[in-house]
Tab-separated table of C-alpha atoms and ligand atoms in Angstrom:
chain	number	residue	atom	x	y	z
U	1	MET	CA	-24.668	-186.032	-17.159
U	2	ASN	CA	-25.096	-182.284	-17.386
U	3	ASP	CA	-22.309	-180.639	-15.288
U	4	HIS	CA	-24.323	-177.640	-14.105
U	5	VAL	CA	-27.167	-179.744	-12.705
U	6	PRO	CA	-26.309	-180.577	-9.087
U	7	LEU	CA	-26.788	-184.267	-8.295
U	8	LYS	CA	-29.817	-185.160	-6.219
U	9	LYS	CA	-30.439	-188.487	-4.573
U	10	LEU	CA	-33.510	-190.492	-5.506
U	11	HIS	CA	-34.614	-193.516	-3.538
U	12	ILE	CA	-37.369	-195.620	-5.031
U	13	LYS	CA	-39.088	-198.501	-3.313
U	14	THR	CA	-41.200	-200.862	-5.392
U	15	TYR	CA	-44.062	-203.043	-4.180
U	16	GLY	CA	-46.372	-205.359	-6.119
U	17	CYS	CA	-46.158	-206.810	-9.586
U	18	GLN	CA	-43.668	-206.713	-12.449
U	19	MET	CA	-45.508	-203.814	-14.022
U	20	ASN	CA	-44.586	-201.737	-11.011
U	21	VAL	CA	-40.962	-202.823	-11.485
U	22	TYR	CA	-41.163	-201.595	-15.083
U	23	ASP	CA	-42.815	-198.335	-13.985
U	24	SER	CA	-40.134	-197.735	-11.352
U	25	GLU	CA	-37.400	-198.136	-13.969
U	26	ARG	CA	-39.221	-195.679	-16.212
U	27	MET	CA	-39.594	-193.152	-13.384
U	28	VAL	CA	-35.843	-193.310	-12.861
U	29	ASP	CA	-35.372	-192.718	-16.618
U	30	ILE	CA	-37.642	-189.671	-16.448
U	31	LEU	CA	-35.922	-188.171	-13.411
U	32	ARG	CA	-32.320	-188.801	-14.489
U	33	PRO	CA	-32.171	-185.757	-16.823
U	34	LEU	CA	-33.182	-183.594	-13.844
U	35	GLY	CA	-30.032	-184.686	-12.021
U	36	TYR	CA	-31.521	-187.458	-9.892
U	37	GLU	CA	-29.231	-190.354	-9.215
U	38	VAL	CA	-30.515	-193.582	-7.677
U	39	SER	CA	-29.533	-194.259	-4.093
U	40	ASP	CA	-30.179	-197.662	-2.564
U	41	LYS	CA	-31.119	-196.178	0.787
U	42	ALA	CA	-33.829	-193.753	1.817
U	43	GLU	CA	-31.594	-192.110	4.416
U	44	GLY	CA	-30.501	-188.706	3.110
U	45	ALA	CA	-32.425	-188.975	-0.170
U	46	ASP	CA	-33.775	-185.747	-1.692
U	47	LEU	CA	-36.697	-187.562	-3.228
U	48	VAL	CA	-38.253	-190.799	-2.028
U	49	LEU	CA	-40.757	-192.480	-4.306
U	50	LEU	CA	-42.928	-195.293	-2.990
U	51	ASN	CA	-44.327	-197.239	-5.938
U	52	THR	CA	-47.196	-198.976	-4.242
U	53	CYS	CA	-49.496	-201.978	-4.662
U	54	HIS	CA	-53.158	-202.162	-3.650
U	55	ILE	CA	-53.844	-205.810	-4.445
U	56	ARG	CA	-54.105	-207.083	-0.850
U	57	GLU	CA	-54.638	-205.241	2.408
U	58	LYS	CA	-51.151	-206.044	3.727
U	59	ALA	CA	-49.493	-204.579	0.644
U	60	ALA	CA	-51.515	-201.380	0.928
U	61	GLU	CA	-50.996	-200.950	4.682
U	62	LYS	CA	-47.196	-201.235	4.359
U	63	VAL	CA	-47.211	-197.850	2.667
U	64	TYR	CA	-48.451	-196.015	5.728
U	65	SER	CA	-45.839	-197.503	8.061
U	66	GLU	CA	-43.150	-196.703	5.497
U	67	ILE	CA	-44.319	-193.080	5.315
U	68	GLY	CA	-43.997	-192.855	9.114
U	69	ARG	CA	-40.395	-194.045	8.909
U	70	LEU	CA	-39.609	-191.574	6.110
U	71	LYS	CA	-41.043	-188.677	8.068
U	72	GLU	CA	-38.456	-189.267	10.808
U	73	MET	CA	-35.663	-189.481	8.251
U	74	ARG	CA	-36.828	-186.236	6.718
U	75	GLU	CA	-36.644	-184.469	10.090
U	76	GLU	CA	-33.133	-185.809	10.688
U	77	LYS	CA	-32.049	-184.689	7.233
U	78	GLU	CA	-33.405	-181.204	7.783
U	79	ALA	CA	-31.755	-181.044	11.232
U	80	ARG	CA	-28.428	-181.832	9.546
U	81	GLY	CA	-29.040	-178.835	7.262
U	82	GLU	CA	-29.204	-181.039	4.173
U	83	GLY	CA	-32.475	-179.643	2.844
U	84	ARG	CA	-35.875	-181.171	2.463
U	85	MET	CA	-36.760	-184.751	1.557
U	86	THR	CA	-39.675	-184.863	-0.864
U	87	ILE	CA	-41.953	-187.839	-0.266
U	88	ALA	CA	-44.002	-189.057	-3.215
U	89	VAL	CA	-46.465	-191.937	-3.388
U	90	ALA	CA	-46.960	-193.519	-6.823
U	91	GLY	CA	-48.604	-196.720	-8.055
U	92	CYS	CA	-51.882	-198.397	-7.329
U	93	VAL	CA	-52.448	-197.189	-3.746
U	94	ALA	CA	-51.926	-193.649	-5.038
U	95	GLN	CA	-54.599	-194.261	-7.642
U	96	ALA	CA	-57.073	-195.976	-5.335
U	97	GLU	CA	-56.624	-193.935	-2.161
U	98	GLY	CA	-55.072	-190.649	-3.274
U	99	LYS	CA	-57.344	-188.525	-1.093
U	100	GLU	CA	-57.071	-190.855	1.870
U	101	ILE	CA	-53.264	-190.764	1.698
U	102	MET	CA	-53.336	-186.990	1.831
U	103	ASN	CA	-55.616	-187.047	4.877
U	104	ARG	CA	-53.943	-189.894	6.717
U	105	ALA	CA	-50.356	-188.982	5.913
U	106	PRO	CA	-49.754	-185.227	5.801
U	107	ALA	CA	-46.022	-185.906	5.347
U	108	VAL	CA	-46.674	-186.919	1.736
U	109	ASP	CA	-45.868	-184.139	-0.747
U	110	LEU	CA	-47.101	-185.746	-3.883
U	111	VAL	CA	-49.436	-188.503	-5.033
U	112	VAL	CA	-49.214	-189.730	-8.608
U	113	GLY	CA	-51.204	-192.551	-10.239
U	114	PRO	CA	-49.729	-195.224	-12.566
U	115	GLN	CA	-50.865	-193.397	-15.714
U	116	ALA	CA	-49.491	-189.998	-14.738
U	117	TYR	CA	-45.910	-190.550	-13.665
U	118	HIS	CA	-44.551	-189.041	-16.885
U	119	GLN	CA	-45.653	-185.741	-15.295
U	120	LEU	CA	-43.340	-186.252	-12.314
U	121	PRO	CA	-40.808	-183.537	-13.261
U	122	GLU	CA	-43.580	-180.957	-13.477
U	123	LEU	CA	-45.356	-182.225	-10.361
U	124	ILE	CA	-42.118	-182.173	-8.344
U	125	ALA	CA	-41.326	-178.639	-9.484
U	126	ARG	CA	-44.809	-177.505	-8.482
U	127	THR	CA	-44.500	-179.206	-5.098
U	128	HIS	CA	-41.207	-177.412	-4.453
U	129	ARG	CA	-42.648	-174.032	-5.458
U	130	SER	CA	-45.701	-174.294	-3.257
U	131	LYS	CA	-43.931	-176.100	-0.377
U	132	GLY	CA	-46.113	-179.094	0.157
U	133	GLU	CA	-48.866	-178.790	-2.403
U	134	ARG	CA	-50.082	-182.324	-2.979
U	135	LEU	CA	-51.175	-183.406	-6.404
U	136	SER	CA	-52.556	-186.471	-8.018
U	137	ALA	CA	-53.299	-187.235	-11.616
U	138	ASP	CA	-55.437	-189.732	-13.461
U	139	PHE	CA	-55.772	-192.332	-16.251
U	140	ALA	CA	-54.380	-191.677	-19.738
U	141	PRO	CA	-51.900	-194.415	-20.688
U	142	GLU	CA	-51.440	-193.057	-24.221
U	143	ALA	CA	-50.039	-189.748	-23.035
U	144	LYS	CA	-47.713	-191.553	-20.656
U	145	PHE	CA	-46.166	-193.862	-23.251
U	146	ASP	CA	-45.817	-190.994	-25.748
U	147	ALA	CA	-43.869	-189.065	-23.141
U	148	LEU	CA	-41.480	-191.857	-22.151
U	149	THR	CA	-37.986	-191.845	-23.576
U	150	MET	CA	-36.880	-194.861	-25.620
U	151	ASP	CA	-33.456	-194.495	-24.049
U	152	ARG	CA	-33.789	-196.772	-21.054
U	153	ALA	CA	-31.072	-197.609	-18.597
U	154	VAL	CA	-30.566	-201.368	-18.696
U	155	SER	CA	-28.973	-203.683	-16.181
U	156	GLY	CA	-28.159	-207.050	-17.650
U	157	PRO	CA	-29.502	-209.047	-20.597
U	158	THR	CA	-33.163	-209.253	-19.544
U	159	ALA	CA	-35.811	-206.541	-19.454
U	160	PHE	CA	-39.493	-206.007	-18.821
U	161	LEU	CA	-41.530	-204.171	-21.434
U	162	THR	CA	-45.134	-203.132	-20.804
U	163	VAL	CA	-47.285	-203.691	-23.903
U	164	GLN	CA	-50.764	-203.621	-22.382
U	165	GLU	CA	-52.271	-202.045	-19.299
U	166	GLY	CA	-55.546	-202.180	-17.455
U	167	CYS	CA	-58.254	-204.762	-17.165
U	168	ASP	CA	-61.900	-205.066	-18.206
U	169	LYS	CA	-62.483	-208.430	-16.560
U	170	PHE	CA	-63.692	-207.310	-13.134
U	171	CYS	CA	-63.041	-210.465	-11.176
U	172	THR	CA	-65.093	-209.846	-8.044
U	173	PHE	CA	-62.073	-209.898	-5.676
U	174	CYS	CA	-59.749	-207.639	-7.633
U	175	VAL	CA	-58.861	-203.934	-7.495
U	176	VAL	CA	-56.820	-203.817	-10.711
U	177	PRO	CA	-59.652	-202.627	-12.999
U	178	TYR	CA	-60.034	-199.680	-10.601
U	179	THR	CA	-56.339	-198.898	-10.115
U	180	ARG	CA	-55.075	-199.429	-13.670
U	181	GLY	CA	-58.204	-198.510	-15.628
U	182	ALA	CA	-59.630	-200.039	-18.794
U	183	GLU	CA	-57.667	-202.373	-21.077
U	184	TRP	CA	-55.372	-200.475	-23.382
U	185	SER	CA	-52.659	-201.722	-25.747
U	186	ARG	CA	-49.602	-199.784	-26.911
U	187	PRO	CA	-49.184	-199.404	-30.672
U	188	VAL	CA	-46.824	-201.950	-32.253
U	189	LYS	CA	-44.330	-199.317	-33.441
U	190	SER	CA	-43.755	-197.844	-30.014
U	191	ILE	CA	-43.077	-201.321	-28.599
U	192	LEU	CA	-40.704	-202.244	-31.436
U	193	ASP	CA	-38.774	-198.967	-31.021
U	194	GLU	CA	-38.334	-199.614	-27.308
U	195	ALA	CA	-37.329	-203.246	-27.944
U	196	ARG	CA	-34.774	-202.291	-30.630
U	197	ALA	CA	-33.168	-199.772	-28.305
U	198	LEU	CA	-32.967	-202.442	-25.603
U	199	ALA	CA	-31.459	-204.994	-28.012
U	200	ALA	CA	-28.821	-202.429	-29.008
U	201	LYS	CA	-27.848	-202.253	-25.324
U	202	GLY	CA	-27.399	-206.024	-25.049
U	203	VAL	CA	-30.843	-207.177	-23.935
U	204	ARG	CA	-31.425	-210.748	-25.133
U	205	GLU	CA	-34.682	-211.597	-23.356
U	206	LEU	CA	-37.867	-209.543	-23.100
U	207	THR	CA	-40.761	-210.214	-20.765
U	208	LEU	CA	-43.821	-208.539	-22.246
U	209	LEU	CA	-46.072	-207.244	-19.502
U	210	GLY	CA	-49.788	-206.624	-19.287
U	211	GLN	CA	-52.509	-207.172	-16.703
U	212	ASN	CA	-54.118	-209.225	-19.485
U	213	VAL	CA	-51.176	-209.412	-21.819
U	214	ASN	CA	-52.764	-211.957	-24.142
U	215	ALA	CA	-55.664	-209.555	-24.754
U	216	TYR	CA	-53.087	-207.330	-26.488
U	217	ASN	CA	-54.641	-205.690	-29.573
U	218	GLY	CA	-52.446	-202.668	-30.339
U	219	LEU	CA	-52.492	-201.049	-33.779
U	220	ASP	CA	-49.834	-201.923	-36.340
U	221	ALA	CA	-48.260	-199.643	-38.996
U	222	ASP	CA	-51.297	-200.144	-41.269
U	223	GLY	CA	-53.692	-199.140	-38.524
U	224	LEU	CA	-54.899	-202.733	-38.093
U	225	GLU	CA	-55.301	-204.526	-34.793
U	226	SER	CA	-52.392	-206.795	-33.985
U	227	THR	CA	-52.349	-209.739	-31.579
U	228	LEU	CA	-49.763	-210.730	-29.009
U	229	ALA	CA	-48.604	-213.566	-31.292
U	230	LYS	CA	-48.106	-211.189	-34.253
U	231	LEU	CA	-46.263	-208.767	-32.011
U	232	MET	CA	-43.936	-211.554	-30.876
U	233	TYR	CA	-43.090	-212.518	-34.479
U	234	ALA	CA	-42.026	-208.909	-35.096
U	235	LEU	CA	-40.030	-208.763	-31.854
U	236	ALA	CA	-38.272	-212.063	-32.598
U	237	ASP	CA	-37.009	-210.527	-35.876
U	238	ILE	CA	-34.978	-207.955	-33.944
U	239	GLN	CA	-31.295	-208.850	-34.081
U	240	GLY	CA	-30.223	-210.303	-30.712
U	241	MET	CA	-33.720	-210.653	-29.242
U	242	ASP	CA	-33.478	-214.382	-28.604
U	243	ARG	CA	-36.037	-214.975	-25.901
U	244	LEU	CA	-39.581	-213.781	-25.374
U	245	ARG	CA	-41.814	-214.264	-22.371
U	246	TYR	CA	-45.163	-212.722	-21.515
U	247	THR	CA	-47.237	-212.318	-18.386
U	248	THR	CA	-50.026	-212.318	-17.118
U	249	SER	CA	-52.412	-214.225	-19.349
U	250	HIS	CA	-56.106	-214.834	-18.831
U	251	PRO	CA	-57.380	-218.279	-19.925
U	252	ASN	CA	-60.188	-216.689	-21.963
U	253	ASP	CA	-57.766	-214.657	-24.089
U	254	MET	CA	-55.504	-217.547	-25.132
U	255	GLY	CA	-55.986	-217.299	-28.921
U	256	GLN	CA	-55.071	-220.069	-31.368
U	257	ASP	CA	-52.298	-217.967	-32.958
U	258	LEU	CA	-50.681	-217.556	-29.532
U	259	ILE	CA	-50.840	-221.304	-28.936
U	260	ASP	CA	-49.340	-221.842	-32.421
U	261	ALA	CA	-46.544	-219.379	-31.601
U	262	HIS	CA	-45.490	-221.725	-28.787
U	263	ARG	CA	-44.981	-224.366	-31.496
U	264	ASP	CA	-43.567	-222.256	-34.337
U	265	LEU	CA	-41.545	-219.426	-32.819
U	266	PRO	CA	-38.336	-220.639	-31.158
U	267	ALA	CA	-37.939	-217.353	-29.264
U	268	VAL	CA	-41.142	-217.958	-27.288
U	269	MET	CA	-40.015	-219.681	-24.107
U	270	PRO	CA	-41.817	-222.857	-22.974
U	271	TYR	CA	-43.273	-221.233	-19.890
U	272	LEU	CA	-46.795	-219.946	-19.335
U	273	HIS	CA	-48.212	-218.107	-16.350
U	274	LEU	CA	-51.907	-218.888	-16.565
U	275	PRO	CA	-53.758	-218.045	-13.342
U	276	VAL	CA	-56.928	-219.974	-12.595
U	277	GLN	CA	-57.485	-218.863	-8.945
U	278	SER	CA	-59.687	-221.819	-7.968
U	279	GLY	CA	-60.552	-225.337	-9.078
U	280	SER	CA	-64.192	-225.109	-8.010
U	281	ASP	CA	-66.780	-224.199	-10.629
U	282	LYS	CA	-68.966	-222.620	-7.963
U	283	ILE	CA	-66.126	-220.366	-6.764
U	284	LEU	CA	-64.984	-219.572	-10.327
U	285	ARG	CA	-68.532	-218.377	-11.016
U	286	ALA	CA	-68.617	-216.262	-7.848
U	287	MET	CA	-65.227	-214.815	-8.831
U	288	ASN	CA	-66.628	-213.844	-12.259
U	289	ARG	CA	-63.746	-215.656	-13.979
U	290	LYS	CA	-66.080	-216.475	-16.900
U	291	HIS	CA	-64.789	-220.028	-17.411
U	292	GLY	CA	-65.018	-223.331	-15.567
U	293	ARG	CA	-62.418	-225.919	-14.522
U	294	GLN	CA	-62.985	-228.130	-17.564
U	295	ALA	CA	-62.305	-225.233	-19.946
U	296	TYR	CA	-58.980	-224.704	-18.145
U	297	PHE	CA	-58.033	-228.386	-18.491
U	298	ASP	CA	-59.007	-228.348	-22.190
U	299	LEU	CA	-56.933	-225.234	-22.812
U	300	ILE	CA	-53.853	-226.676	-21.125
U	301	GLU	CA	-54.247	-229.841	-23.144
U	302	ARG	CA	-54.346	-227.825	-26.386
U	303	ILE	CA	-51.178	-225.922	-25.487
U	304	LYS	CA	-49.367	-229.010	-24.277
U	305	ALA	CA	-50.270	-230.758	-27.525
U	306	VAL	CA	-48.038	-228.266	-29.381
U	307	ARG	CA	-45.459	-227.839	-26.599
U	308	PRO	CA	-45.336	-230.955	-24.384
U	309	ASP	CA	-42.476	-229.630	-22.242
U	310	LEU	CA	-44.353	-226.401	-21.366
U	311	ALA	CA	-43.849	-225.261	-17.763
U	312	ILE	CA	-47.112	-223.997	-16.311
U	313	SER	CA	-47.415	-221.507	-13.515
U	314	GLY	CA	-50.500	-220.080	-11.869
U	315	ASP	CA	-52.071	-217.923	-9.180
U	316	PHE	CA	-54.452	-219.263	-6.545
U	317	ILE	CA	-56.678	-217.618	-3.965
U	318	VAL	CA	-57.826	-219.609	-0.941
U	319	GLY	CA	-60.617	-218.573	1.405
U	320	PHE	CA	-62.731	-216.751	-1.167
U	321	PRO	CA	-66.205	-216.082	0.332
U	322	GLY	CA	-68.322	-219.246	0.275
U	323	GLU	CA	-65.332	-221.595	-0.241
U	324	THR	CA	-66.091	-224.907	1.493
U	325	ASP	CA	-63.747	-227.803	2.212
U	326	LYS	CA	-65.156	-229.453	-0.928
U	327	ASP	CA	-64.389	-226.369	-3.057
U	328	PHE	CA	-60.868	-226.313	-1.684
U	329	GLU	CA	-60.495	-230.032	-2.446
U	330	ASP	CA	-61.476	-229.226	-6.051
U	331	THR	CA	-58.623	-226.712	-6.175
U	332	LEU	CA	-56.125	-229.284	-4.885
U	333	ASP	CA	-57.475	-231.741	-7.440
U	334	LEU	CA	-56.999	-229.214	-10.244
U	335	ILE	CA	-53.418	-228.604	-9.118
U	336	ARG	CA	-52.689	-232.350	-9.069
U	337	ARG	CA	-54.144	-232.790	-12.555
U	338	VAL	CA	-52.301	-229.824	-14.108
U	339	GLY	CA	-48.908	-230.234	-12.438
U	340	TYR	CA	-47.351	-226.802	-11.899
U	341	ALA	CA	-43.709	-225.814	-12.339
U	342	SER	CA	-44.411	-222.949	-9.914
U	343	ALA	CA	-47.346	-220.965	-8.561
U	344	PHE	CA	-48.235	-218.009	-6.395
U	345	SER	CA	-50.949	-218.458	-3.815
U	346	PHE	CA	-52.701	-215.984	-1.590
U	347	LYS	CA	-55.182	-215.824	1.208
U	348	TYR	CA	-58.256	-213.922	0.040
U	349	SER	CA	-58.109	-210.306	1.157
U	350	PRO	CA	-61.371	-208.329	1.023
U	351	ARG	CA	-60.716	-205.111	-0.893
U	352	PRO	CA	-62.810	-201.956	-0.488
U	353	GLY	CA	-65.206	-201.355	-3.352
U	354	THR	CA	-65.002	-204.879	-4.830
U	355	PRO	CA	-68.162	-207.041	-4.984
U	356	ALA	CA	-66.614	-210.001	-3.122
U	357	ALA	CA	-65.889	-207.883	-0.040
U	358	GLY	CA	-69.630	-207.774	0.656
U	359	MET	CA	-70.382	-211.410	-0.168
U	360	PRO	CA	-71.774	-213.739	2.494
U	361	GLY	CA	-69.713	-216.677	3.757
U	362	GLN	CA	-66.441	-214.881	4.513
U	363	VAL	CA	-64.010	-217.648	5.500
U	364	PRO	CA	-62.426	-217.469	8.988
U	365	ASP	CA	-58.715	-216.611	9.014
U	366	ASP	CA	-57.537	-219.845	10.631
U	367	VAL	CA	-59.371	-221.937	8.011
U	368	ALA	CA	-57.893	-219.893	5.165
U	369	ASP	CA	-54.409	-220.080	6.753
U	370	ALA	CA	-54.602	-223.868	6.976
U	371	ARG	CA	-55.776	-224.158	3.362
U	372	LEU	CA	-52.974	-221.896	2.192
U	373	GLN	CA	-50.390	-224.080	3.938
U	374	THR	CA	-51.803	-227.260	2.405
U	375	LEU	CA	-51.897	-225.725	-1.062
U	376	GLN	CA	-48.379	-224.307	-0.811
U	377	ALA	CA	-46.982	-227.649	0.324
U	378	LEU	CA	-48.485	-229.301	-2.762
U	379	ILE	CA	-47.072	-226.617	-5.046
U	380	ILE	CA	-43.593	-226.941	-3.511
U	381	GLU	CA	-43.741	-230.690	-4.070
U	382	GLN	CA	-44.650	-230.164	-7.743
U	383	GLN	CA	-42.011	-227.469	-8.166
U	384	GLN	CA	-39.310	-229.798	-6.823
U	385	ALA	CA	-40.570	-232.630	-9.046
U	386	PHE	CA	-40.358	-230.342	-12.085
U	387	LYS	CA	-36.770	-229.416	-11.209
U	388	GLU	CA	-35.748	-233.021	-10.540
U	389	LYS	CA	-36.950	-233.898	-14.044
U	390	LEU	CA	-34.471	-231.406	-15.509
U	391	ILE	CA	-31.441	-233.137	-13.966
U	392	GLY	CA	-29.371	-234.714	-16.709
U	393	GLN	CA	-30.839	-232.499	-19.427
U	394	THR	CA	-28.783	-229.988	-21.408
U	395	LEU	CA	-30.536	-226.625	-21.527
U	396	ASP	CA	-29.874	-223.185	-23.004
U	397	ILE	CA	-29.063	-220.861	-20.126
U	398	LEU	CA	-29.054	-217.082	-20.468
U	399	PHE	CA	-26.440	-215.903	-17.966
U	400	GLU	CA	-27.642	-212.795	-16.152
U	401	LYS	CA	-25.317	-211.981	-13.256
U	402	PRO	CA	-22.370	-213.119	-11.152
U	403	GLY	CA	-23.013	-215.686	-8.422
U	404	ARG	CA	-21.851	-215.575	-4.822
U	405	LEU	CA	-18.578	-217.366	-5.495
U	406	VAL	CA	-15.778	-216.034	-7.685
U	407	GLY	CA	-16.220	-217.064	-11.319
U	408	GLN	CA	-19.757	-218.293	-10.760
U	409	ALA	CA	-22.589	-217.047	-12.970
U	410	ILE	CA	-26.347	-217.283	-12.512
U	411	GLY	CA	-28.752	-217.588	-15.388
U	412	ARG	CA	-32.216	-218.817	-16.226
U	413	SER	CA	-33.402	-221.959	-17.931
U	414	PRO	CA	-36.075	-221.743	-20.645
U	415	TYR	CA	-38.482	-222.883	-17.901
U	416	LEU	CA	-37.419	-219.945	-15.685
U	417	GLN	CA	-35.463	-221.757	-12.951
U	418	SER	CA	-32.288	-220.092	-11.705
U	419	VAL	CA	-29.217	-222.111	-12.655
U	420	PHE	CA	-25.766	-221.476	-11.237
U	421	VAL	CA	-22.597	-222.572	-12.967
U	422	GLU	CA	-18.910	-222.384	-11.923
U	423	ASP	CA	-16.330	-220.657	-14.148
U	424	ALA	CA	-18.971	-219.017	-16.285
U	425	ALA	CA	-18.660	-215.352	-15.279
U	426	HIS	CA	-17.195	-214.567	-18.720
U	427	LEU	CA	-20.494	-215.715	-20.284
U	428	ILE	CA	-22.747	-213.159	-18.572
U	429	GLY	CA	-25.035	-211.641	-21.194
U	430	GLN	CA	-24.863	-214.744	-23.400
U	431	ILE	CA	-26.834	-217.927	-23.918
U	432	HIS	CA	-24.841	-221.124	-23.440
U	433	LYS	CA	-25.586	-224.869	-23.275
U	434	VAL	CA	-25.504	-226.162	-19.712
U	435	LYS	CA	-25.919	-229.662	-18.355
U	436	ILE	CA	-28.108	-229.673	-15.230
U	437	ILE	CA	-26.409	-231.759	-12.548
U	438	ALA	CA	-28.277	-231.095	-9.300
U	439	ASN	CA	-31.330	-229.598	-7.664
U	440	SER	CA	-30.220	-227.136	-5.014
U	441	ASN	CA	-32.903	-225.471	-2.870
U	442	ASN	CA	-34.326	-222.606	-4.876
U	443	SER	CA	-32.130	-223.131	-7.908
U	444	LEU	CA	-30.408	-225.704	-10.082
U	445	LYS	CA	-26.702	-226.435	-10.410
U	446	GLY	CA	-25.233	-226.960	-13.864
U	447	GLU	CA	-21.941	-227.285	-15.728
U	448	LEU	CA	-20.983	-225.879	-19.108
U	449	ALA	CA	-21.682	-228.423	-21.842
H	501	SAH	N1	-54.248	-210.036	-14.168
H	501	SAH	C1	-53.745	-211.122	-13.500
H	501	SAH	C2	-53.160	-210.864	-12.118
H	501	SAH	C3	-53.736	-209.860	-11.210
H	501	SAH	S1	-53.178	-209.676	-9.581
H	501	SAH	C4	-54.760	-212.234	-13.522
H	501	SAH	O1	-55.785	-212.147	-14.108
H	501	SAH	O2	-54.513	-213.273	-12.972
H	501	SAH	C5	-52.168	-211.060	-9.194
H	501	SAH	C6	-52.822	-212.078	-8.343
H	501	SAH	O3	-53.152	-211.566	-7.069
H	501	SAH	C7	-54.124	-212.617	-8.880
H	501	SAH	O4	-53.938	-213.555	-9.884
H	501	SAH	C8	-54.751	-213.208	-7.636
H	501	SAH	O5	-54.339	-214.542	-7.443
H	501	SAH	C9	-54.193	-212.340	-6.516
H	501	SAH	N2	-55.217	-211.455	-5.963
H	501	SAH	C10	-55.877	-210.464	-6.599
H	501	SAH	N3	-56.778	-209.890	-5.771
H	501	SAH	C11	-56.688	-210.547	-4.593
H	501	SAH	C12	-57.375	-210.432	-3.346
H	501	SAH	N4	-58.337	-209.551	-3.153
H	501	SAH	N5	-57.012	-211.283	-2.339
H	501	SAH	C13	-56.031	-212.210	-2.527
H	501	SAH	N6	-55.362	-212.358	-3.678
H	501	SAH	C14	-55.680	-211.533	-4.705
H	502	SF4	FE1	-57.788	-208.733	-11.593
H	502	SF4	FE2	-59.237	-210.538	-12.851
H	502	SF4	FE3	-58.335	-208.433	-14.175
H	502	SF4	FE4	-56.641	-210.310	-13.384
H	502	SF4	S1	-58.308	-210.573	-14.877
H	502	SF4	S2	-56.368	-208.105	-13.196
H	502	SF4	S3	-57.498	-210.948	-11.449
H	502	SF4	S4	-59.815	-208.386	-12.533
H	503	F3S	FE1	-50.429	-204.352	-7.279
H	503	F3S	FE2	-51.173	-202.582	-9.036
H	503	F3S	FE3	-49.665	-204.599	-9.776
H	503	F3S	S1	-52.401	-203.357	-7.390
H	503	F3S	S2	-50.292	-206.215	-8.390
H	503	F3S	S3	-49.093	-202.997	-8.386
H	503	F3S	S4	-51.284	-203.656	-10.948
């Protein structure tokens, strides 16, 4: 750290998906050279960054209540004579509702979209000069990635790495194509450089991120389009990069070479997040998912043929406009037939500007709530069954962090469950064989093999 730069406190609060987690880490990397040091509380911070999510109404509304809380903290800080607290809103709400934020929340100094945060140093300086000028900036992922440093701060042996951003799919319920822009893939070289730097700092597992990560088509050194599978072969060649994961995939972009990589590339973990949203053909059509339930079953069968132990995860929406009891039954039936190791499920939330928000047949809240409960109970049952099956098996565990008890370490199985093991703290950062001995609530218990 530069001695003549006085330390400033930065508090960053992250909502939403893993890409926002990645972006928050990168914002910290960008601000560190300016003397910002991360503080885990907003109280007394010189800069508070809210990295927001617009996906459902609840997520978006949280931002405004948080801004209210920050405004009070800012006044207290100023009253103590500790200078001003700059409040910045980043992420997908910033992109979608930049103007509205400025009108509704005058306390906000700065609004910056997901493709413009590399300009934060400049934007913050301008805000300070003009005392409260509020600025937003727009799409241009290329400029952002070119501006990011390869020298990331890492914490532990796992890391996220964004390889693709944006979405061209326009599912009728979803804001992402509007908040993240069109599909764009980073060039292979820039990804490999970032991955090599991470490996040199002890990272052993990468999760490649994209809104449609399996649509990845970045250019390679010869100027030719790559695929996600090709990219993973190159990443697996990096010394120490033992495990690769990727999320989120769209069923229609699951190419044969990616399926083959699950068979041929040991680094690719046997876990696939493959959202389907609904099991009803009628609802899938209304959602503009561009495939039916049978195509999803066929795809899973093809992947399981090469990787029978594959853990499948998914996303589901209940209460989409027009969803009847029969449609919901079809979703439950799909879940029973697939058998999920885990899944995320949500009550449909009408989003401004999306086609589904204006569709007839909006489902009453109490009906959607009841469906969500039924669906989640089924998923929990399947999740427990998947974990029970692992008892007695010996699995490679990548130890990530200390557990609650002295000597304990917590790691992840290839199938992504948390596993805790006694007397393993010395193995943090390494992969070790562990025998699974019990299923314990949200995790598994194991012993060193
Ligand atoms: N690109 C990914 C994920 C996008 S957002 C995909 O194609 O699946 C993550 C999840 O949020 C979605 O899979 C969906 O299940 C949920 N979601 C998106 N919009 C929603 C809305 N309007 N209401 C409820 N859930 C929503
Ligand atoms: Fe949203 Fe559909 Fe794109 Fe996923 S594929 S980000 S759900 S529009
Ligand atoms: Fe939310 Fe934006 Fe991710 S809307 S889910 S933070 S892409």
